[in-house]
Amino acid sequence: QVQLVESGGGSVQAGGSLRLSCAVSGYTGNVYCIAWFRQAPGKEREGVAAIRTGDGNTGYADSVKGRFTISQDNAKKTLYLQMNSLKPEDTAMYYCAATRDFGCRLEEYNYWGQGTQVTVSS
C-alpha cells in the first residue's frame, strides 16, 4: 500500500503563488509515476502534472504549462507542486496520486490522497 498526504493549499489572489506538498509513505516499490490531479465543483477531475519517479521526466496539462512545476525530493519522499501566476480557474481540490503502471496512464492511478483545497480570488 502507498499512503499519500497533501498539504499546502489555501486562498490566494490571482497572480499569487502556492506550493503544494505530498508526503509519500508505505511500500513505494514499483511506483512509476506520481501526479497531481484537480477537481473543481461540477467539473471532471483532470491531470495537472506528473513525474516519473525513476528518471524525473515530467508532463503538464496545457492549462498549467509555464506556471506550475512538479518536483520530487526522494530523500524526503515528498512530491511538490509549485504554482505561480495563479488564476481563478485554478480553484479546485488538488489531489496527489500514484501508480504502479509502467506507462503511467491517467486511468491507472489507484493510490490517492485526501486532497487539499486551492482557492484563487480575482
PDB file of C-alpha atoms in Angstrom:
ATOM      1  CA  GLN A   1       0.000   0.000   0.000  1.00  0.00           C
ATOM      2  CA  VAL A   2       1.024   3.571  -0.663  1.00  0.00           C
ATOM      3  CA  GLN A   3      -0.149   6.428   1.530  1.00  0.00           C
ATOM      4  CA  LEU A   4      -0.256   9.994   0.265  1.00  0.00           C
ATOM      5  CA  VAL A   5      -0.896  13.087   2.362  1.00  0.00           C
ATOM      6  CA  GLU A   6      -1.235  16.502   0.758  1.00  0.00           C
ATOM      7  CA  SER A   7      -0.673  19.876   2.371  1.00  0.00           C
ATOM      8  CA  GLY A   8      -0.087  23.489   1.395  1.00  0.00           C
ATOM      9  CA  GLY A   9      -3.429  24.502  -0.031  1.00  0.00           C
ATOM     10  CA  GLY A  10      -5.045  27.800   0.796  1.00  0.00           C
ATOM     11  CA  SER A  11      -6.545  31.000  -0.531  1.00  0.00           C
ATOM     12  CA  VAL A  12      -4.614  33.466  -2.662  1.00  0.00           C
ATOM     13  CA  GLN A  13      -5.341  36.317  -5.014  1.00  0.00           C
ATOM     14  CA  ALA A  14      -4.898  35.986  -8.738  1.00  0.00           C
ATOM     15  CA  GLY A  15      -1.269  36.252  -9.689  1.00  0.00           C
ATOM     16  CA  GLY A  16      -0.113  34.757  -6.425  1.00  0.00           C
ATOM     17  CA  SER A  17       1.745  31.533  -5.702  1.00  0.00           C
ATOM     18  CA  LEU A  18       1.316  28.412  -3.617  1.00  0.00           C
ATOM     19  CA  ARG A  19       3.382  25.295  -3.124  1.00  0.00           C
ATOM     20  CA  LEU A  20       1.627  22.017  -2.503  1.00  0.00           C
ATOM     21  CA  SER A  21       3.376  19.099  -0.849  1.00  0.00           C
ATOM     22  CA  CYS A  22       2.575  15.408  -0.894  1.00  0.00           C
ATOM     23  CA  ALA A  23       4.202  13.130   1.654  1.00  0.00           C
ATOM     24  CA  VAL A  24       4.549   9.588   0.320  1.00  0.00           C
ATOM     25  CA  SER A  25       4.847   6.582   2.630  1.00  0.00           C
ATOM     26  CA  GLY A  26       4.321   2.859   2.654  1.00  0.00           C
ATOM     27  CA  TYR A  27       5.667   0.392   0.127  1.00  0.00           C
ATOM     28  CA  THR A  28       6.694   2.520  -2.837  1.00  0.00           C
ATOM     29  CA  GLY A  29       8.408  -0.191  -4.838  1.00  0.00           C
ATOM     30  CA  ASN A  30       7.407  -0.126  -8.500  1.00  0.00           C
ATOM     31  CA  VAL A  31       5.650   3.220  -8.149  1.00  0.00           C
ATOM     32  CA  TYR A  32       6.495   4.537 -11.581  1.00  0.00           C
ATOM     33  CA  CYS A  33       4.688   7.863 -11.547  1.00  0.00           C
ATOM     34  CA  ILE A  34       3.249  10.298  -9.063  1.00  0.00           C
ATOM     35  CA  ALA A  35       0.964  13.070 -10.192  1.00  0.00           C
ATOM     36  CA  TRP A  36      -1.220  15.966  -9.200  1.00  0.00           C
ATOM     37  CA  PHE A  37      -4.855  15.995 -10.220  1.00  0.00           C
ATOM     38  CA  ARG A  38      -7.515  18.588  -9.529  1.00  0.00           C
ATOM     39  CA  GLN A  39     -11.265  18.720  -9.494  1.00  0.00           C
ATOM     40  CA  ALA A  40     -13.417  21.824  -9.395  1.00  0.00           C
ATOM     41  CA  PRO A  41     -17.092  21.715  -8.394  1.00  0.00           C
ATOM     42  CA  GLY A  42     -19.211  20.478 -11.268  1.00  0.00           C
ATOM     43  CA  LYS A  43     -16.202  19.566 -13.382  1.00  0.00           C
ATOM     44  CA  GLU A  44     -14.408  16.354 -14.163  1.00  0.00           C
ATOM     45  CA  ARG A  45     -11.141  15.522 -12.492  1.00  0.00           C
ATOM     46  CA  GLU A  46      -8.148  16.448 -14.622  1.00  0.00           C
ATOM     47  CA  GLY A  47      -4.499  15.589 -14.530  1.00  0.00           C
ATOM     48  CA  VAL A  48      -2.366  18.632 -13.835  1.00  0.00           C
ATOM     49  CA  ALA A  49       1.218  17.392 -13.721  1.00  0.00           C
ATOM     50  CA  ALA A  50       3.049  14.101 -13.387  1.00  0.00           C
ATOM     51  CA  ILE A  51       6.581  12.954 -12.744  1.00  0.00           C
ATOM     52  CA  ARG A  52       8.195   9.620 -13.494  1.00  0.00           C
ATOM     53  CA  THR A  53       9.929   8.625 -10.294  1.00  0.00           C
ATOM     54  CA  GLY A  54      12.825   6.815 -11.917  1.00  0.00           C
ATOM     55  CA  ASP A  55      14.167   9.441 -14.275  1.00  0.00           C
ATOM     56  CA  GLY A  56      12.345  12.602 -13.207  1.00  0.00           C
ATOM     57  CA  ASN A  57      10.653  13.151 -16.557  1.00  0.00           C
ATOM     58  CA  THR A  58       7.648  15.421 -16.199  1.00  0.00           C
ATOM     59  CA  GLY A  59       4.452  16.224 -18.039  1.00  0.00           C
ATOM     60  CA  TYR A  60       1.930  19.023 -17.687  1.00  0.00           C
ATOM     61  CA  ALA A  61      -1.575  19.886 -18.749  1.00  0.00           C
ATOM     62  CA  ASP A  62      -1.621  22.672 -21.323  1.00  0.00           C
ATOM     63  CA  SER A  63      -3.578  24.857 -18.924  1.00  0.00           C
ATOM     64  CA  VAL A  64      -0.700  24.989 -16.421  1.00  0.00           C
ATOM     65  CA  LYS A  65       2.412  24.786 -18.602  1.00  0.00           C
ATOM     66  CA  GLY A  66       4.841  27.550 -17.775  1.00  0.00           C
ATOM     67  CA  ARG A  67       3.101  28.314 -14.486  1.00  0.00           C
ATOM     68  CA  PHE A  68       3.259  25.078 -12.470  1.00  0.00           C
ATOM     69  CA  THR A  69       6.306  22.958 -11.693  1.00  0.00           C
ATOM     70  CA  ILE A  70       6.236  19.423 -10.324  1.00  0.00           C
ATOM     71  CA  SER A  71       9.247  18.092  -8.463  1.00  0.00           C
ATOM     72  CA  GLN A  72      10.242  15.341  -6.073  1.00  0.00           C
ATOM     73  CA  ASP A  73      12.591  15.063  -3.132  1.00  0.00           C
ATOM     74  CA  ASN A  74      13.464  11.377  -2.967  1.00  0.00           C
ATOM     75  CA  ALA A  75      15.272  11.704   0.352  1.00  0.00           C
ATOM     76  CA  LYS A  76      12.190  13.222   1.971  1.00  0.00           C
ATOM     77  CA  LYS A  77       9.793  11.066  -0.083  1.00  0.00           C
ATOM     78  CA  THR A  78       7.859  14.188  -0.886  1.00  0.00           C
ATOM     79  CA  LEU A  79       6.270  15.452  -4.074  1.00  0.00           C
ATOM     80  CA  TYR A  80       5.794  19.150  -4.696  1.00  0.00           C
ATOM     81  CA  LEU A  81       3.718  21.327  -6.982  1.00  0.00           C
ATOM     82  CA  GLN A  82       4.905  24.909  -7.254  1.00  0.00           C
ATOM     83  CA  MET A  83       2.055  27.004  -8.607  1.00  0.00           C
ATOM     84  CA  ASN A  84       2.804  30.510  -9.867  1.00  0.00           C
ATOM     85  CA  SER A  85       0.692  33.124 -11.630  1.00  0.00           C
ATOM     86  CA  LEU A  86      -2.428  31.533 -10.229  1.00  0.00           C
ATOM     87  CA  LYS A  87      -5.750  32.222 -11.908  1.00  0.00           C
ATOM     88  CA  PRO A  88      -9.306  31.943 -10.570  1.00  0.00           C
ATOM     89  CA  GLU A  89      -9.814  28.964 -12.890  1.00  0.00           C
ATOM     90  CA  ASP A  90      -7.119  27.109 -10.928  1.00  0.00           C
ATOM     91  CA  THR A  91      -9.534  26.939  -7.995  1.00  0.00           C
ATOM     92  CA  ALA A  92     -10.104  23.270  -7.187  1.00  0.00           C
ATOM     93  CA  MET A  93      -9.383  20.439  -4.801  1.00  0.00           C
ATOM     94  CA  TYR A  94      -5.910  19.180  -5.596  1.00  0.00           C
ATOM     95  CA  TYR A  95      -5.040  15.520  -5.157  1.00  0.00           C
ATOM     96  CA  CYS A  96      -1.784  13.654  -5.149  1.00  0.00           C
ATOM     97  CA  ALA A  97      -1.898  10.198  -6.724  1.00  0.00           C
ATOM     98  CA  ALA A  98       0.456   7.354  -7.527  1.00  0.00           C
ATOM     99  CA  THR A  99       0.516   4.454  -9.928  1.00  0.00           C
ATOM    100  CA  ARG A 100       2.456   1.243 -10.404  1.00  0.00           C
ATOM    101  CA  ASP A 101       1.530   1.260 -14.091  1.00  0.00           C
ATOM    102  CA  PHE A 102       4.738   1.444 -16.109  1.00  0.00           C
ATOM    103  CA  GLY A 103       3.019   3.527 -18.766  1.00  0.00           C
ATOM    104  CA  CYS A 104       1.722   5.969 -16.149  1.00  0.00           C
ATOM    105  CA  ARG A 105      -1.654   6.041 -17.801  1.00  0.00           C
ATOM    106  CA  LEU A 106      -4.016   8.516 -16.166  1.00  0.00           C
ATOM    107  CA  GLU A 107      -6.705   5.887 -15.625  1.00  0.00           C
ATOM    108  CA  GLU A 108      -4.272   3.653 -13.721  1.00  0.00           C
ATOM    109  CA  TYR A 109      -3.642   5.956 -10.762  1.00  0.00           C
ATOM    110  CA  ASN A 110      -5.076   3.986  -7.872  1.00  0.00           C
ATOM    111  CA  TYR A 111      -3.445   5.434  -4.772  1.00  0.00           C
ATOM    112  CA  TRP A 112      -4.892   8.780  -3.730  1.00  0.00           C
ATOM    113  CA  GLY A 113      -4.508  11.352  -1.015  1.00  0.00           C
ATOM    114  CA  GLN A 114      -7.372  13.130   0.668  1.00  0.00           C
ATOM    115  CA  GLY A 115      -6.870  16.376  -1.230  1.00  0.00           C
ATOM    116  CA  THR A 116      -6.055  19.958  -0.388  1.00  0.00           C
ATOM    117  CA  GLN A 117      -8.184  22.947  -1.403  1.00  0.00           C
ATOM    118  CA  VAL A 118      -6.794  25.772  -3.518  1.00  0.00           C
ATOM    119  CA  THR A 119      -8.915  28.900  -3.928  1.00  0.00           C
ATOM    120  CA  VAL A 120      -7.838  31.764  -6.164  1.00  0.00           C
ATOM    121  CA  SER A 121      -9.785  35.001  -5.998  1.00  0.00           C
ATOM    122  CA  SER A 122      -9.871  37.653  -8.693  1.00  0.00           C
TER     123      SER A 122
END
